[in-house]
Amino acid sequence: MTIGILAAMHDEVADLIGAMIKQSGNQVHRIGMRDYHVGKLDGQSCVVVLARIGKVAAAATAVTLIREFDVTEVIFTGLAGGIGRDVAIGNIVIADRSVQHDMDVRPLFPHHEIPLLGRSEFATDIALSAELKVATELFLKEDFQQSVAPEVREAFGIKQPVLHIGLIASGDQFVADVERANGILADFPQALAVEMEGAAVAQICFEYDVPCAILRTISDRADASAHGDFGAFLAGVASHYSAGVLRRFFSGR
Ligand code: ADE
């Protein structure tokens, strides 16, 4: 078994790569301008890679993980904008399914349908997502207070973060205005969060029959202050969440 872990931004995987180097050492394979870090976390084989931003980058990286490194499971970790009513900054969302909110091949195919695959939604793996849920709950209960300093929590208005499970909408767009967020919600009333990669990875994993999971920390509310909130969250908090939950995930296996 080898687990592939990918993220869009350096800060989301840096701590994990650091832990891998400390625990097992890492071999770095450079393919398609990306560094694939091969090693072990808590004794388990994994490949950690910075995919970069957007659906193309994520899909290309997921294919490489599957074809070149034979990963048997894929986890995408990163940040997202909360658009669900109670999905606040500092909360965590695990996708049970994902859609590409910007896919539009009308009138040839129904709105949002992925042409020739006959579907718009891609489910994530139930068992893998359930493992991540346990890891997230442990992280929030046991580690969160020490991982994220009180002044940082205060600055972001984070009290006790909540875990949400449901629909994530992906598109090649940083959503930073309420009208656009509401437009996505009008199309997908159950959407909890928007980001730029998850549904692409879920589609590739569907096509290759590899289990996948999507874990997202909410950095902003996809509104006019989204870019500022996102930047601050990325710099100060993102890695604590990402590494914290995944360390719990690996130690629980
Ligand atoms: N990732 C984090 N915040 C986001 C947003 N508002 N839109 C798209 N992707 C995001």
Short mmCIF file of C-alpha atoms and ligand atoms in Angstrom, two decimals:
data_model
loop_
_atom_site.label_atom_id
_atom_site.label_comp_id
_atom_site.label_asym_id
_atom_site.label_seq_id
_atom_site.Cartn_x
_atom_site.Cartn_y
_atom_site.Cartn_z
CA MET A 1 0.00 0.00 0.00
CA THR A 2 1.29 3.46 -0.86
CA ILE A 3 -0.64 6.63 -0.09
CA GLY A 4 -0.34 9.63 -2.38
CA ILE A 5 -0.80 13.04 -0.73
CA LEU A 6 -1.09 16.19 -2.79
CA ALA A 7 -1.79 19.85 -2.12
CA ALA A 8 -1.88 23.06 -4.11
CA MET A 9 0.37 25.21 -1.93
CA HIS A 10 3.79 24.66 -0.38
CA ASP A 11 2.64 25.41 3.19
CA GLU A 12 0.07 22.63 3.01
CA VAL A 13 2.66 19.87 2.57
CA ALA A 14 5.89 21.37 3.96
CA ASP A 15 5.46 19.98 7.49
CA LEU A 16 4.58 16.52 6.19
CA ILE A 17 7.67 16.45 3.96
CA GLY A 18 9.71 17.63 6.96
CA ALA A 19 8.31 14.80 9.08
CA MET A 20 9.04 12.28 6.33
CA ILE A 21 12.67 13.46 6.04
CA LYS A 22 13.06 13.11 9.82
CA GLN A 23 11.39 9.71 10.09
CA SER A 24 12.61 7.79 7.04
CA GLY A 25 14.51 10.10 4.74
CA ASN A 26 13.03 10.87 1.35
CA GLN A 27 13.83 10.19 -2.26
CA VAL A 28 12.92 13.03 -4.57
CA HIS A 29 11.73 12.28 -8.12
CA ARG A 30 11.30 15.29 -10.38
CA ILE A 31 8.62 14.72 -13.02
CA GLY A 32 6.78 17.39 -15.01
CA MET A 33 8.28 20.23 -12.92
CA ARG A 34 7.06 18.67 -9.65
CA ASP A 35 9.02 17.02 -6.84
CA TYR A 36 7.54 13.73 -5.64
CA HIS A 37 8.83 12.95 -2.14
CA VAL A 38 8.88 9.20 -1.57
CA GLY A 39 9.34 7.89 1.96
CA LYS A 40 7.47 6.78 5.05
CA LEU A 41 5.23 8.42 7.61
CA ASP A 42 4.64 6.37 10.75
CA GLY A 43 6.07 3.39 8.88
CA GLN A 44 3.68 3.68 5.95
CA SER A 45 4.84 4.20 2.40
CA CYS A 46 3.74 7.47 0.94
CA VAL A 47 4.45 9.96 -1.78
CA VAL A 48 3.94 13.65 -0.96
CA VAL A 49 3.86 16.25 -3.72
CA LEU A 50 3.10 19.90 -4.29
CA ALA A 51 0.67 19.78 -7.24
CA ARG A 52 0.28 23.55 -7.64
CA ILE A 53 -2.99 25.37 -8.21
CA GLY A 54 -5.97 24.42 -10.35
CA LYS A 55 -7.70 21.42 -11.88
CA VAL A 56 -5.15 20.74 -14.63
CA ALA A 57 -2.25 20.77 -12.18
CA ALA A 58 -4.12 18.53 -9.75
CA ALA A 59 -5.23 16.06 -12.43
CA ALA A 60 -1.75 15.77 -13.94
CA THR A 61 -0.25 15.17 -10.51
CA ALA A 62 -2.88 12.59 -9.57
CA VAL A 63 -2.21 10.64 -12.78
CA THR A 64 1.53 10.69 -12.10
CA LEU A 65 0.99 9.46 -8.54
CA ILE A 66 -1.12 6.59 -9.84
CA ARG A 67 0.89 5.63 -12.94
CA GLU A 68 4.49 6.31 -11.84
CA PHE A 69 4.29 5.58 -8.14
CA ASP A 70 1.49 2.99 -7.98
CA VAL A 71 -0.26 4.75 -5.14
CA THR A 72 -3.23 2.77 -3.87
CA GLU A 73 -5.01 5.72 -2.22
CA VAL A 74 -4.99 9.46 -2.84
CA ILE A 75 -5.62 12.27 -0.34
CA PHE A 76 -5.89 15.92 -1.35
CA THR A 77 -5.27 18.32 1.51
CA GLY A 78 -5.55 22.09 1.46
CA LEU A 79 -7.63 25.20 1.99
CA ALA A 80 -11.10 26.14 0.74
CA GLY A 81 -13.55 29.01 0.87
CA GLY A 82 -16.62 28.29 2.97
CA ILE A 83 -19.93 28.92 1.20
CA GLY A 84 -22.25 26.71 3.25
CA ARG A 85 -24.23 28.67 5.82
CA ASP A 86 -22.36 27.49 8.93
CA VAL A 87 -18.99 26.77 7.35
CA ALA A 88 -16.73 29.23 9.17
CA ILE A 89 -13.05 30.11 8.91
CA GLY A 90 -11.07 27.47 10.81
CA ASN A 91 -13.66 24.74 10.24
CA ILE A 92 -12.72 21.57 8.37
CA VAL A 93 -14.63 20.04 5.45
CA ILE A 94 -14.25 16.46 4.26
CA ALA A 95 -15.88 15.90 0.86
CA ASP A 96 -18.25 12.99 0.45
CA ARG A 97 -18.55 14.05 -3.21
CA SER A 98 -17.39 16.80 -5.50
CA VAL A 99 -18.46 18.68 -8.62
CA GLN A 100 -16.78 20.98 -11.13
CA HIS A 101 -18.84 24.14 -10.77
CA ASP A 102 -17.30 25.67 -13.93
CA MET A 103 -17.99 22.74 -16.28
CA ASP A 104 -20.45 23.93 -18.92
CA VAL A 105 -20.77 22.14 -22.25
CA ARG A 106 -24.37 23.18 -22.86
CA PRO A 107 -26.23 22.62 -25.07
CA LEU A 108 -24.27 19.48 -25.99
CA PHE A 109 -24.43 18.07 -22.46
CA PRO A 110 -26.40 18.97 -19.34
CA HIS A 111 -24.93 21.81 -17.29
CA HIS A 112 -22.00 20.58 -15.10
CA GLU A 113 -21.97 17.08 -16.59
CA ILE A 114 -18.49 15.79 -17.45
CA PRO A 115 -18.83 14.94 -21.14
CA LEU A 116 -18.81 11.24 -21.97
CA LEU A 117 -18.66 10.21 -18.32
CA GLY A 118 -22.37 10.87 -17.90
CA ARG A 119 -22.09 12.39 -14.44
CA SER A 120 -21.33 15.64 -12.70
CA GLU A 121 -20.60 14.31 -9.20
CA PHE A 122 -17.71 12.12 -8.17
CA ALA A 123 -17.95 10.39 -4.82
CA THR A 124 -14.95 10.12 -2.58
CA ASP A 125 -14.06 6.81 -0.93
CA ILE A 126 -16.29 6.07 2.04
CA ALA A 127 -13.74 4.09 4.09
CA LEU A 128 -10.82 6.46 3.49
CA SER A 129 -13.00 9.49 4.27
CA ALA A 130 -14.23 7.80 7.45
CA GLU A 131 -10.60 7.32 8.54
CA LEU A 132 -9.93 10.99 7.87
CA LYS A 133 -13.03 11.89 9.88
CA VAL A 134 -11.70 9.98 12.91
CA ALA A 135 -8.29 11.64 12.47
CA THR A 136 -9.87 15.09 12.18
CA GLU A 137 -12.01 14.60 15.29
CA LEU A 138 -8.93 13.48 17.25
CA PHE A 139 -6.92 16.44 15.96
CA LEU A 140 -9.65 18.90 16.92
CA LYS A 141 -10.16 17.34 20.34
CA GLU A 142 -6.57 16.55 21.36
CA ASP A 143 -4.17 18.68 19.33
CA PHE A 144 -5.89 21.81 18.11
CA GLN A 145 -5.45 23.99 21.20
CA GLN A 146 -1.67 23.34 21.32
CA SER A 147 -1.20 23.46 17.53
CA VAL A 148 -2.83 26.82 16.92
CA ALA A 149 -1.77 29.54 19.37
CA PRO A 150 -4.51 31.49 21.22
CA GLU A 151 -3.54 34.80 19.57
CA VAL A 152 -3.80 33.16 16.12
CA ARG A 153 -7.22 31.70 16.98
CA GLU A 154 -8.29 35.11 18.23
CA ALA A 155 -7.04 36.86 15.07
CA PHE A 156 -9.11 34.54 12.86
CA GLY A 157 -12.08 34.42 15.22
CA ILE A 158 -11.70 30.64 15.56
CA LYS A 159 -13.34 29.18 18.67
CA GLN A 160 -13.87 25.43 18.58
CA PRO A 161 -13.66 24.38 14.92
CA VAL A 162 -16.39 22.18 13.50
CA LEU A 163 -16.04 19.30 11.04
CA HIS A 164 -18.49 19.27 8.10
CA ILE A 165 -18.94 16.42 5.64
CA GLY A 166 -20.59 16.98 2.26
CA LEU A 167 -20.30 18.47 -1.20
CA ILE A 168 -17.23 20.41 -2.35
CA ALA A 169 -17.37 22.46 -5.56
CA SER A 170 -14.16 22.91 -7.58
CA GLY A 171 -13.38 25.28 -10.42
CA ASP A 172 -10.50 27.20 -11.96
CA GLN A 173 -11.49 30.33 -10.13
CA PHE A 174 -10.59 31.91 -6.80
CA VAL A 175 -14.03 32.89 -5.54
CA ALA A 176 -13.80 36.29 -3.90
CA ASP A 177 -17.22 37.85 -4.20
CA VAL A 178 -20.52 37.04 -2.61
CA GLU A 179 -22.44 37.16 -5.88
CA ARG A 180 -20.23 34.50 -7.44
CA ALA A 181 -20.43 32.37 -4.27
CA ASN A 182 -24.21 32.71 -4.35
CA GLY A 183 -24.24 31.74 -8.01
CA ILE A 184 -22.43 28.51 -7.16
CA LEU A 185 -24.85 27.94 -4.28
CA ALA A 186 -27.79 28.50 -6.63
CA ASP A 187 -26.45 25.67 -8.83
CA PHE A 188 -25.39 23.49 -5.87
CA PRO A 189 -27.45 24.39 -2.79
CA GLN A 190 -25.71 21.70 -0.74
CA ALA A 191 -22.18 22.90 -1.46
CA LEU A 192 -20.17 23.51 1.70
CA ALA A 193 -16.98 24.91 0.19
CA VAL A 194 -15.25 26.02 -2.99
CA GLU A 195 -11.71 25.24 -4.03
CA MET A 196 -9.75 24.64 -7.21
CA GLU A 197 -8.62 21.00 -7.35
CA GLY A 198 -10.66 18.41 -5.45
CA ALA A 199 -13.14 17.42 -8.16
CA ALA A 200 -10.36 17.01 -10.72
CA VAL A 201 -8.56 14.56 -8.43
CA ALA A 202 -11.84 12.76 -7.70
CA GLN A 203 -12.50 12.39 -11.45
CA ILE A 204 -9.03 10.95 -12.10
CA CYS A 205 -9.39 8.56 -9.16
CA PHE A 206 -12.78 7.46 -10.52
CA GLU A 207 -11.26 6.83 -13.95
CA TYR A 208 -8.37 4.81 -12.48
CA ASP A 209 -10.48 3.15 -9.79
CA VAL A 210 -8.28 4.42 -6.95
CA PRO A 211 -9.87 5.45 -3.63
CA CYS A 212 -9.59 9.15 -2.90
CA ALA A 213 -10.42 11.61 -0.13
CA ILE A 214 -10.51 15.41 0.03
CA LEU A 215 -9.70 17.27 3.24
CA ARG A 216 -10.07 21.05 3.33
CA THR A 217 -9.58 23.68 6.01
CA ILE A 218 -11.69 26.80 5.59
CA SER A 219 -9.45 29.84 5.14
CA ASP A 220 -12.06 32.39 3.99
CA ARG A 221 -15.72 32.87 3.17
CA ALA A 222 -15.27 33.33 -0.60
CA ASP A 223 -16.30 36.97 -0.19
CA ALA A 224 -14.64 40.35 -0.78
CA SER A 225 -12.08 39.70 1.99
CA ALA A 226 -11.28 36.17 0.75
CA HIS A 227 -7.86 36.93 -0.73
CA GLY A 228 -6.62 38.66 2.45
CA ASP A 229 -8.05 35.96 4.71
CA PHE A 230 -6.63 33.21 2.49
CA GLY A 231 -3.14 34.72 2.47
CA ALA A 232 -3.04 35.23 6.22
CA PHE A 233 -4.41 31.77 6.92
CA LEU A 234 -1.96 30.15 4.55
CA ALA A 235 1.00 31.91 6.13
CA GLY A 236 0.06 31.34 9.75
CA VAL A 237 -2.27 28.39 10.21
CA ALA A 238 -2.73 26.09 7.20
CA SER A 239 0.18 23.76 7.84
CA HIS A 240 -0.86 23.11 11.46
CA TYR A 241 -4.21 21.78 10.32
CA SER A 242 -2.98 19.80 7.34
CA ALA A 243 -0.03 18.16 9.05
CA GLY A 244 -1.94 17.76 12.33
CA VAL A 245 -4.85 15.82 10.83
CA LEU A 246 -2.63 13.72 8.56
CA ARG A 247 -0.25 12.81 11.39
CA ARG A 248 -3.30 11.56 13.32
CA PHE A 249 -4.44 9.72 10.19
CA PHE A 250 -1.11 7.91 9.80
CA SER A 251 -0.71 7.08 13.47
CA GLY A 252 -4.25 5.64 13.53
CA ARG A 253 -3.62 3.16 10.70
N1 ADE B 1 -9.23 28.07 -1.72
C1 ADE B 1 -9.30 28.75 -0.56
N2 ADE B 1 -10.21 29.74 -0.64
C2 ADE B 1 -10.72 29.69 -1.90
C3 ADE B 1 -11.66 30.46 -2.60
N3 ADE B 1 -12.28 31.49 -2.01
N4 ADE B 1 -11.93 30.14 -3.88
C4 ADE B 1 -11.29 29.11 -4.48
N5 ADE B 1 -10.38 28.34 -3.87
C5 ADE B 1 -10.09 28.63 -2.59
#
